Amino acid sequence: MGLLLIDEAQVLGDSAYQPIEKAQRALLDTRKDRIKVVFTGSSEDRLRGMFASEGRAFYNCASVEPLPLLGTEFALDLLRRANRLTTLPMKESEGLQAFEALSRVPELYRRFLSHYLAHPFEGVQSAVAHCRRSIYSEEGFSKRWAEMLPADRLVLRMVAAGQRDLHGEAGLRILEEELGLGRPAERGVPQNALKRLRTKQILIAVGQGQYRFEDDAFREWINNEASQL
């Protein structure tokens, strides 16, 4: 029995790769008694579409399960390793607070520790702030935000703030007022915005009328920084 891992599998859902998608499904079906497959990818939304859309080659082929996230044990282990390299070790409580402040994202936490080791006298909070600024800049959040349509930006603000009623009366009223429409917003306004944002892999549909960000750092940036633009 063999195990096949297909990374970034959501690419197979693009129309340009449909022939490859169909051929791969056929090959795997003829070998399913000898090969087990794990699909992984960076877009949960597109992976769900591959396996849940009728007419797609991999329809009903697999279920989507989020991989378990690295947690407290990971953060503490990395902190202990970092503390061996400095004469100003960080308290475990400070390290865990920083891990939470960085949305428990392993790569951000690694960057945070790296900066702290290089500038320990600046303190923990300074290292957290530097890490946030660096990721915001590298990901180009400001540029992405400026290039979006006003409706898309408003929908992202609403999702980031925890607003769920995007298509109901309350959500449409917010769209009307914030966009200055002068008339009730049609349901197509949030629908089209959500479609664009999902296509760009910014939002994921996690339930009926419920959405979340693919990148928590972008959500954090919108809540903390976008209001100033």
Coordinates of N, CA and C in Angstrom, one line a residue:
M1 N 0.8 -1.2 0.0 CA 0.0 0.0 0.0 C 0.9 1.2 0.0
G2 N 0.6 2.2 -0.9 CA 1.4 3.4 -1.0 C 0.5 4.6 -0.6
L3 N 1.2 5.7 -0.2 CA 0.5 6.9 0.2 C 1.0 8.0 -0.8
L4 N 0.1 8.7 -1.4 CA 0.4 9.8 -2.3 C -0.1 11.1 -1.7
L5 N 0.8 12.1 -1.6 CA 0.4 13.4 -1.1 C 0.5 14.4 -2.3
I6 N -0.7 15.0 -2.5 CA -0.8 16.0 -3.6 C -1.0 17.4 -2.9
D7 N 0.1 18.2 -3.0 CA 0.1 19.5 -2.4 C -0.5 20.6 -3.3
E8 N -1.1 21.6 -2.8 CA -1.7 22.7 -3.6 C -2.7 22.1 -4.6
A9 N -3.5 21.1 -4.1 CA -4.4 20.4 -5.0 C -5.5 21.2 -5.5
Q10 N -5.8 22.4 -4.9 CA -6.9 23.2 -5.4 C -6.6 23.7 -6.8
V11 N -5.4 23.7 -7.3 CA -5.1 24.2 -8.6 C -5.8 23.3 -9.6
L12 N -6.0 22.0 -9.3 CA -6.7 21.1 -10.2 C -8.1 21.6 -10.5
G13 N -8.7 22.4 -9.6 CA -10.0 22.9 -9.8 C -10.1 24.0 -10.8
D14 N -9.0 24.6 -11.3 CA -9.0 25.6 -12.3 C -9.4 25.0 -13.7
S15 N -10.2 25.7 -14.4 CA -10.7 25.2 -15.7 C -9.6 24.8 -16.7
A16 N -8.4 25.5 -16.6 CA -7.3 25.1 -17.5 C -6.8 23.7 -17.2
Y17 N -7.0 23.2 -16.0 CA -6.4 21.9 -15.7 C -7.5 20.8 -15.6
Q18 N -8.6 21.0 -16.2 CA -9.7 20.0 -16.1 C -9.3 18.7 -16.8
P19 N -8.6 18.7 -17.9 CA -8.1 17.4 -18.5 C -7.2 16.6 -17.6
I20 N -6.3 17.4 -16.9 CA -5.4 16.7 -15.9 C -6.2 16.2 -14.8
E21 N -7.2 17.0 -14.3 CA -8.0 16.6 -13.1 C -8.7 15.3 -13.5
K22 N -9.3 15.2 -14.6 CA -10.1 14.0 -15.0 C -9.1 12.8 -15.2
A23 N -8.0 13.0 -15.8 CA -7.0 11.9 -16.0 C -6.5 11.4 -14.7
Q24 N -6.2 12.3 -13.8 CA -5.7 11.9 -12.5 C -6.8 11.1 -11.7
R25 N -8.0 11.6 -11.7 CA -9.1 10.8 -11.0 C -9.2 9.4 -11.6
A26 N -9.1 9.3 -12.9 CA -9.3 7.9 -13.5 C -8.1 7.1 -13.1
L27 N -6.9 7.6 -13.1 CA -5.7 6.8 -12.7 C -5.8 6.4 -11.2
L28 N -6.3 7.3 -10.4 CA -6.4 7.0 -8.9 C -7.5 5.9 -8.7
D29 N -8.6 6.0 -9.4 CA -9.6 5.1 -9.2 C -9.2 3.7 -9.6
T30 N -8.4 3.5 -10.6 CA -8.0 2.2 -11.0 C -6.9 1.6 -10.1
R31 N -6.4 2.4 -9.2 CA -5.4 2.0 -8.2 C -5.7 2.2 -6.8
K32 N -7.0 2.4 -6.5 CA -7.5 2.8 -5.2 C -7.2 1.7 -4.1
D33 N -7.0 0.4 -4.6 CA -6.8 -0.7 -3.7 C -5.3 -0.7 -3.3
R34 N -4.5 0.1 -4.0 CA -3.0 0.1 -3.7 C -2.5 1.5 -3.3
I35 N -3.2 2.5 -3.5 CA -2.8 3.9 -3.2 C -3.8 4.6 -2.4
K36 N -3.4 5.2 -1.3 CA -4.3 6.2 -0.6 C -3.8 7.6 -0.8
V37 N -4.7 8.5 -1.0 CA -4.3 9.9 -1.4 C -4.7 10.9 -0.3
V38 N -3.8 11.8 0.0 CA -4.0 13.0 0.8 C -3.9 14.2 0.0
F39 N -4.9 15.0 -0.1 CA -4.8 16.3 -0.8 C -4.6 17.4 0.2
T40 N -3.7 18.3 0.0 CA -3.5 19.4 0.8 C -3.4 20.7 -0.1
G41 N -3.7 21.8 0.5 CA -3.7 23.0 -0.2 C -3.9 24.2 0.6
S42 N -3.5 25.4 0.1 CA -3.6 26.6 0.8 C -4.9 27.3 0.7
S43 N -5.8 26.8 -0.1 CA -7.2 27.4 -0.2 C -8.2 26.4 0.2
E44 N -8.7 26.5 1.4 CA -9.8 25.6 1.8 C -11.0 25.8 1.0
D45 N -11.3 27.0 0.6 CA -12.6 27.2 -0.2 C -12.5 26.5 -1.5
R46 N -11.4 26.6 -2.2 CA -11.3 26.0 -3.5 C -11.2 24.5 -3.4
L47 N -10.6 23.9 -2.3 CA -10.6 22.5 -2.1 C -12.0 22.0 -1.9
R48 N -12.8 22.7 -1.1 CA -14.2 22.3 -0.9 C -15.0 22.3 -2.2
G49 N -14.7 23.3 -3.0 CA -15.4 23.3 -4.3 C -15.0 22.1 -5.2
M50 N -13.8 21.7 -5.1 CA -13.4 20.5 -5.9 C -14.1 19.2 -5.6
F51 N -14.3 19.1 -4.3 CA -14.9 17.8 -3.8 C -16.5 17.9 -3.6
A52 N -17.0 19.1 -3.6 CA -18.4 19.3 -3.3 C -19.3 19.7 -4.5
S53 N -18.6 19.9 -5.7 CA -19.4 20.4 -6.9 C -19.6 19.3 -7.8
E54 N -20.9 19.0 -8.1 CA -21.3 18.0 -9.0 C -20.7 18.3 -10.4
G55 N -20.3 17.3 -11.1 CA -19.7 17.6 -12.4 C -18.2 17.7 -12.4
R56 N -17.6 17.9 -11.2 CA -16.2 17.9 -11.1 C -15.6 16.5 -11.0
A57 N -14.4 16.3 -11.5 CA -13.9 15.0 -11.6 C -13.7 14.4 -10.2
F58 N -13.4 15.2 -9.2 CA -13.1 14.7 -7.8 C -14.3 14.9 -6.9
Y59 N -15.5 15.1 -7.5 CA -16.7 15.2 -6.7 C -16.9 14.0 -5.8
N60 N -17.1 14.3 -4.5 CA -17.4 13.3 -3.5 C -16.2 12.3 -3.3
C61 N -15.0 12.7 -3.8 CA -13.8 11.9 -3.7 C -13.2 11.9 -2.3
A62 N -13.3 13.0 -1.6 CA -12.7 13.2 -0.3 C -13.4 14.2 0.5
S63 N -13.2 14.2 1.8 CA -13.8 15.2 2.7 C -12.6 16.2 3.1
V64 N -13.0 17.4 3.4 CA -12.0 18.5 3.7 C -12.0 18.6 5.2
E65 N -10.8 18.4 5.8 CA -10.6 18.5 7.2 C -9.4 19.4 7.5
P66 N -9.6 20.5 8.3 CA -8.5 21.4 8.6 C -7.4 20.6 9.3
L67 N -6.2 20.8 8.9 CA -5.0 20.2 9.6 C -4.9 20.8 11.0
P68 N -4.6 20.0 12.0 CA -4.4 20.6 13.4 C -3.3 21.6 13.4
L69 N -3.6 22.7 14.1 CA -2.6 23.8 14.2 C -1.6 23.6 15.2
L70 N -0.4 24.1 15.0 CA 0.6 24.0 16.1 C 0.2 24.9 17.2
G71 N 0.3 24.5 18.4 CA -0.2 25.2 19.6 C 0.9 25.6 20.6
T72 N 0.4 25.5 21.9 CA 1.2 25.9 23.0 C 2.6 25.2 23.1
E73 N 2.5 23.9 22.9 CA 3.7 23.1 23.1 C 4.8 23.5 22.0
F74 N 4.3 23.8 20.8 CA 5.2 24.3 19.8 C 5.9 25.6 20.2
A75 N 5.0 26.5 20.6 CA 5.5 27.8 21.0 C 6.5 27.8 22.1
L76 N 6.2 26.9 23.1 CA 7.2 26.8 24.3 C 8.5 26.2 23.9
D77 N 8.4 25.2 23.0 CA 9.6 24.5 22.6 C 10.5 25.4 21.8
L78 N 9.9 26.2 20.9 CA 10.7 27.2 20.1 C 11.3 28.3 21.0
L79 N 10.5 28.7 22.0 CA 11.0 29.7 23.0 C 12.2 29.2 23.8
R80 N 12.1 27.9 24.2 CA 13.2 27.4 25.0 C 14.5 27.3 24.2
R81 N 14.3 27.0 22.9 CA 15.5 26.9 22.0 C 16.1 28.3 21.8
A82 N 15.2 29.3 21.7 CA 15.6 30.7 21.5 C 16.3 31.2 22.8
N83 N 15.8 30.8 23.9 CA 16.4 31.3 25.2 C 17.8 30.8 25.4
R84 N 18.1 29.7 24.8 CA 19.5 29.2 24.9 C 20.5 30.1 24.2
L85 N 20.0 30.9 23.3 CA 20.9 31.7 22.4 C 21.0 33.2 22.9
T86 N 20.4 33.5 24.0 CA 20.5 34.9 24.5 C 20.8 35.0 26.0
T87 N 21.4 36.1 26.4 CA 21.6 36.3 27.8 C 20.4 37.0 28.5
L88 N 19.4 37.3 27.7 CA 18.2 37.9 28.2 C 17.0 37.0 27.9
P89 N 16.9 35.9 28.5 CA 15.8 35.0 28.2 C 14.4 35.6 28.4
M90 N 13.5 35.1 27.6 CA 12.1 35.6 27.7 C 11.3 34.7 28.6
K91 N 10.4 35.3 29.4 CA 9.6 34.4 30.3 C 8.6 33.7 29.4
E92 N 8.2 32.5 29.9 CA 7.3 31.7 29.1 C 5.9 32.4 28.9
S93 N 5.5 33.1 30.0 CA 4.2 33.8 29.9 C 4.3 34.9 28.8
E94 N 5.5 35.6 28.7 CA 5.6 36.6 27.7 C 5.6 36.0 26.3
G95 N 6.2 34.8 26.1 CA 6.3 34.2 24.8 C 4.9 33.7 24.4
L96 N 4.1 33.2 25.3 CA 2.8 32.7 25.0 C 1.9 33.9 24.7
Q97 N 2.0 35.0 25.4 CA 1.2 36.2 25.1 C 1.5 36.7 23.7
A98 N 2.8 36.6 23.3 CA 3.2 37.1 22.0 C 2.6 36.1 20.9
F99 N 2.6 34.8 21.2 CA 2.1 33.8 20.3 C 0.6 34.1 20.1
E100 N -0.2 34.4 21.1 CA -1.6 34.8 21.0 C -1.7 36.1 20.2
A101 N -0.9 37.0 20.5 CA -1.0 38.3 19.8 C -0.7 38.2 18.3
L102 N 0.0 37.2 17.9 CA 0.3 37.0 16.5 C -0.6 35.9 15.9
S103 N -1.8 35.7 16.5 CA -2.8 34.8 16.0 C -2.4 33.4 15.9
R104 N -1.3 33.0 16.8 CA -0.9 31.6 16.8 C -0.4 31.1 15.5
V105 N 0.2 32.0 14.7 CA 0.7 31.7 13.4 C 2.2 31.3 13.5
P106 N 2.6 30.1 13.3 CA 4.0 29.6 13.5 C 5.0 30.5 12.8
E107 N 4.8 30.9 11.6 CA 5.8 31.7 10.8 C 6.0 33.0 11.5
L108 N 4.9 33.7 11.9 CA 5.0 35.0 12.6 C 5.7 34.8 13.9
Y109 N 5.4 33.8 14.6 CA 6.1 33.6 15.9 C 7.6 33.3 15.7
R110 N 8.0 32.6 14.7 CA 9.4 32.4 14.4 C 10.1 33.7 14.1
R111 N 9.4 34.6 13.3 CA 10.0 35.9 13.0 C 10.1 36.7 14.3
F112 N 9.1 36.7 15.1 CA 9.1 37.4 16.4 C 10.3 37.0 17.2
L113 N 10.5 35.7 17.4 CA 11.7 35.3 18.2 C 13.0 35.7 17.5
S114 N 13.1 35.6 16.2 CA 14.3 36.0 15.5 C 14.6 37.5 15.8
H115 N 13.6 38.3 15.7 CA 13.8 39.7 15.9 C 14.2 40.0 17.4
Y116 N 13.5 39.3 18.3 CA 13.8 39.5 19.7 C 15.3 39.1 20.0
L117 N 15.8 38.0 19.4 CA 17.2 37.6 19.6 C 18.1 38.6 19.1
A118 N 17.8 39.3 18.0 CA 18.7 40.3 17.5 C 18.6 41.7 18.2
H119 N 17.4 41.9 18.9 CA 17.2 43.2 19.6 C 16.6 43.0 20.9
P120 N 17.2 42.2 21.8 CA 16.5 41.9 23.1 C 16.3 43.1 24.0
F121 N 17.1 44.1 23.9 CA 16.9 45.2 24.8 C 15.7 46.1 24.4
E122 N 15.1 45.9 23.2 CA 13.9 46.6 22.8 C 12.7 46.1 23.4
G123 N 12.7 44.8 23.9 CA 11.6 44.2 24.6 C 10.7 43.4 23.7
V124 N 9.8 42.7 24.4 CA 8.9 41.7 23.7 C 7.9 42.5 22.9
Q125 N 7.3 43.5 23.4 CA 6.2 44.2 22.6 C 6.8 44.8 21.4
S126 N 8.0 45.3 21.4 CA 8.6 45.9 20.3 C 8.8 44.9 19.2
A127 N 9.2 43.7 19.6 CA 9.4 42.6 18.7 C 8.1 42.1 18.0
V128 N 7.0 42.1 18.8 CA 5.7 41.8 18.2 C 5.3 42.8 17.2
A129 N 5.4 44.1 17.6 CA 5.1 45.2 16.7 C 5.9 45.2 15.4
H130 N 7.2 44.9 15.5 CA 8.0 44.8 14.3 C 7.6 43.6 13.4
C131 N 7.2 42.5 14.0 CA 6.8 41.4 13.2 C 5.5 41.7 12.5
R132 N 4.6 42.3 13.1 CA 3.3 42.7 12.4 C 3.6 43.6 11.3
R133 N 4.4 44.7 11.5 CA 4.7 45.6 10.4 C 5.4 44.9 9.2
S134 N 6.3 44.0 9.5 CA 7.0 43.3 8.4 C 6.1 42.5 7.6
I135 N 5.2 41.8 8.2 CA 4.3 40.9 7.5 C 3.2 41.7 6.7
Y136 N 2.8 42.8 7.3 CA 1.9 43.7 6.6 C 2.5 44.3 5.3
S137 N 3.8 44.7 5.4 CA 4.5 45.2 4.3 C 4.8 44.2 3.2
E138 N 5.2 43.0 3.6 CA 5.6 42.0 2.7 C 4.4 41.5 1.9
E139 N 3.2 41.4 2.6 CA 2.0 40.9 1.9 C 1.4 42.0 1.1
G140 N 1.8 43.2 1.3 CA 1.2 44.3 0.5 C -0.2 44.6 0.7
F141 N -0.6 44.5 2.0 CA -2.0 44.7 2.3 C -2.6 46.0 1.9
S142 N -1.8 47.1 2.1 CA -2.3 48.4 1.7 C -2.5 48.5 0.2
K143 N -1.6 47.9 -0.6 CA -1.8 47.9 -2.1 C -3.0 47.1 -2.5
R144 N -3.2 45.9 -1.9 CA -4.3 45.1 -2.2 C -5.6 45.8 -1.9
W145 N -5.6 46.5 -0.7 CA -6.8 47.2 -0.3 C -7.2 48.3 -1.2
A146 N -6.2 49.1 -1.7 CA -6.4 50.2 -2.5 C -7.0 49.8 -3.9
E147 N -6.6 48.6 -4.3 CA -7.1 48.1 -5.6 C -8.5 47.5 -5.6
M148 N -9.0 47.3 -4.5 CA -10.4 46.7 -4.4 C -11.5 47.7 -4.6
L149 N -12.6 47.1 -5.1 CA -13.8 47.9 -5.2 C -14.4 48.3 -3.9
P150 N -15.0 49.5 -3.8 CA -15.6 49.9 -2.5 C -16.5 48.9 -1.8
A151 N -17.3 48.2 -2.6 CA -18.2 47.2 -2.0 C -17.4 46.0 -1.4
D152 N -16.3 45.6 -2.1 CA -15.5 44.5 -1.6 C -14.8 44.9 -0.3
R153 N -14.3 46.2 -0.2 CA -13.7 46.6 1.0 C -14.7 46.7 2.2
L154 N -15.9 47.1 1.9 CA -16.9 47.2 2.9 C -17.3 45.8 3.4
V155 N -17.5 44.9 2.5 CA -17.8 43.5 2.9 C -16.7 42.9 3.8
L156 N -15.5 43.2 3.4 CA -14.4 42.7 4.2 C -14.4 43.3 5.6
R157 N -14.7 44.6 5.7 CA -14.8 45.2 7.0 C -15.9 44.6 7.9
M158 N -17.0 44.3 7.2 CA -18.1 43.7 7.9 C -17.8 42.3 8.4
V159 N -17.1 41.5 7.6 CA -16.7 40.1 8.0 C -15.7 40.2 9.1
A160 N -14.7 41.1 8.9 CA -13.6 41.3 9.9 C -14.2 41.7 11.3
A161 N -15.3 42.4 11.3 CA -15.9 42.9 12.5 C -16.9 41.9 13.1
G162 N -17.1 40.7 12.4 CA -17.9 39.7 12.9 C -19.4 39.8 12.5
Q163 N -19.6 40.7 11.5 CA -21.0 40.8 10.9 C -21.3 39.6 10.1
R164 N -22.4 38.9 10.4 CA -22.8 37.8 9.7 C -24.0 38.0 8.7
D165 N -24.8 39.0 9.0 CA -26.0 39.2 8.2 C -25.7 40.1 7.0
L166 N -25.0 39.5 6.0 CA -24.6 40.3 4.9 C -25.7 40.5 3.9
H167 N -26.6 39.5 3.8 CA -27.7 39.6 2.8 C -29.0 40.0 3.4
G168 N -29.1 40.1 4.7 CA -30.3 40.5 5.4 C -30.5 42.0 5.4
E169 N -31.6 42.4 6.1 CA -32.0 43.8 6.1 C -30.9 44.7 6.7
A170 N -30.3 44.2 7.8 CA -29.3 44.9 8.6 C -28.1 45.1 7.7
G171 N -27.6 44.0 7.1 CA -26.4 44.1 6.2 C -26.6 45.0 5.0
L172 N -27.8 44.9 4.4 CA -28.1 45.7 3.2 C -28.2 47.2 3.6
R173 N -28.6 47.5 4.8 CA -28.7 48.9 5.3 C -27.3 49.4 5.4
I174 N -26.4 48.6 6.0 CA -25.1 49.1 6.2 C -24.4 49.4 4.8
L175 N -24.6 48.5 3.8 CA -24.1 48.7 2.5 C -24.7 50.0 1.9
E176 N -26.0 50.2 2.1 CA -26.6 51.4 1.5 C -26.0 52.7 2.1
E177 N -25.8 52.7 3.4 CA -25.3 53.9 4.1 C -23.9 54.2 3.8
E178 N -23.0 53.1 3.9 CA -21.6 53.3 3.7 C -21.2 53.6 2.3
L179 N -22.0 53.0 1.3 CA -21.6 53.2 -0.1 C -22.3 54.4 -0.6
G180 N -23.2 55.1 0.2 CA -23.9 56.3 -0.3 C -24.8 56.0 -1.5
L181 N -25.5 54.9 -1.5 CA -26.3 54.6 -2.6 C -27.6 55.4 -2.7
G182 N -28.1 55.9 -1.6 CA -29.3 56.7 -1.6 C -30.6 55.9 -1.8
R183 N -30.4 54.6 -1.8 CA -31.5 53.6 -2.0 C -31.1 52.3 -1.4
P184 N -32.1 51.4 -1.0 CA -31.7 50.1 -0.4 C -30.8 49.3 -1.4
A185 N -29.7 48.8 -0.8 CA -28.8 48.0 -1.6 C -29.5 46.7 -2.0
E186 N -29.2 46.3 -3.2 CA -29.8 45.0 -3.7 C -28.9 43.8 -3.2
R187 N -29.5 42.7 -3.1 CA -28.8 41.5 -2.6 C -27.6 41.2 -3.5
G188 N -27.7 41.6 -4.8 CA -26.5 41.3 -5.7 C -25.3 42.0 -5.3
V189 N -25.4 43.1 -4.5 CA -24.2 43.8 -4.1 C -23.3 43.0 -3.2
P190 N -23.8 42.4 -2.1 CA -22.9 41.6 -1.3 C -22.6 40.2 -2.0
Q191 N -23.5 39.7 -2.8 CA -23.3 38.4 -3.4 C -22.1 38.5 -4.4
N192 N -22.1 39.6 -5.2 CA -21.0 39.8 -6.2 C -19.7 40.0 -5.5
A193 N -19.7 40.8 -4.4 CA -18.5 41.1 -3.7 C -17.9 39.8 -3.1
L194 N -18.8 39.0 -2.5 CA -18.3 37.8 -1.9 C -17.8 36.8 -3.0
K195 N -18.4 36.8 -4.1 CA -17.9 35.9 -5.2 C -16.5 36.4 -5.6
R196 N -16.3 37.7 -5.7 CA -14.9 38.2 -6.1 C -13.9 37.9 -5.0
L197 N -14.3 38.1 -3.8 CA -13.4 37.8 -2.7 C -13.0 36.4 -2.5
R198 N -14.0 35.5 -2.8 CA -13.7 34.1 -2.7 C -12.8 33.6 -3.9
T199 N -13.0 34.2 -5.1 CA -12.2 33.9 -6.2 C -10.8 34.3 -6.0
K200 N -10.6 35.4 -5.3 CA -9.2 35.9 -5.0 C -8.6 35.2 -3.8
Q201 N -9.3 34.2 -3.2 CA -8.9 33.5 -2.0 C -8.6 34.3 -0.8
I202 N -9.5 35.3 -0.7 CA -9.4 36.2 0.5 C -10.4 35.7 1.6
L203 N -11.6 35.3 1.2 CA -12.6 34.8 2.1 C -12.9 33.3 1.8
I204 N -13.4 32.6 2.8 CA -13.8 31.2 2.7 C -15.2 31.1 3.3
A205 N -16.0 30.3 2.6 CA -17.4 30.1 3.0 C -17.3 28.9 4.0
V206 N -17.7 29.1 5.2 CA -17.6 28.0 6.3 C -19.0 27.5 6.7
G207 N -20.0 28.1 6.1 CA -21.4 27.7 6.5 C -22.4 28.6 5.7
Q208 N -23.7 28.3 5.9 CA -24.7 29.1 5.3 C -24.6 30.6 5.7
G209 N -24.1 31.4 4.8 CA -24.0 32.9 5.1 C -22.9 33.2 6.0
Q210 N -22.0 32.3 6.3 CA -20.8 32.5 7.2 C -19.5 32.5 6.4
Y211 N -18.7 33.4 6.7 CA -17.4 33.5 6.0 C -16.3 33.8 7.0
R212 N -15.1 33.4 6.6 CA -13.9 33.8 7.4 C -12.7 34.0 6.5
F213 N -11.7 34.7 7.0 CA -10.5 35.1 6.2 C -9.6 33.9 6.0
E214 N -9.1 33.8 4.7 CA -8.0 32.8 4.5 C -6.8 33.1 5.3
D215 N -6.5 34.4 5.4 CA -5.3 34.9 6.1 C -5.7 35.8 7.3
D216 N -5.5 35.3 8.5 CA -5.9 36.0 9.7 C -5.1 37.3 9.8
A217 N -3.9 37.4 9.3 CA -3.1 38.6 9.3 C -3.8 39.7 8.6
F218 N -4.5 39.4 7.5 CA -5.2 40.4 6.7 C -6.4 40.9 7.5
R219 N -7.1 40.0 8.1 CA -8.2 40.4 9.0 C -7.8 41.3 10.1
E220 N -6.6 41.0 10.7 CA -6.1 41.8 11.8 C -5.7 43.2 11.2
W221 N -5.1 43.2 10.0 CA -4.7 44.5 9.4 C -5.9 45.4 9.2
I222 N -7.0 44.7 8.7 CA -8.2 45.5 8.4 C -8.8 46.1 9.6
N223 N -8.8 45.3 10.7 CA -9.4 45.8 12.0 C -8.5 46.9 12.6
N224 N -7.2 46.8 12.4 CA -6.3 47.7 13.1 C -5.8 48.9 12.2
E225 N -5.7 48.6 10.9 CA -5.0 49.6 10.1 C -5.9 50.2 9.0
A226 N -6.8 49.4 8.4 CA -7.6 49.9 7.3 C -8.5 51.1 7.6
S227 N -8.9 51.2 8.9 CA -9.8 52.3 9.3 C -9.1 53.6 9.1
Q228 N -7.7 53.6 9.1 CA -7.0 54.9 9.0 C -6.8 55.3 7.5
L229 N -7.2 54.5 6.6 CA -7.0 54.8 5.2 C -8.2 55.5 4.6

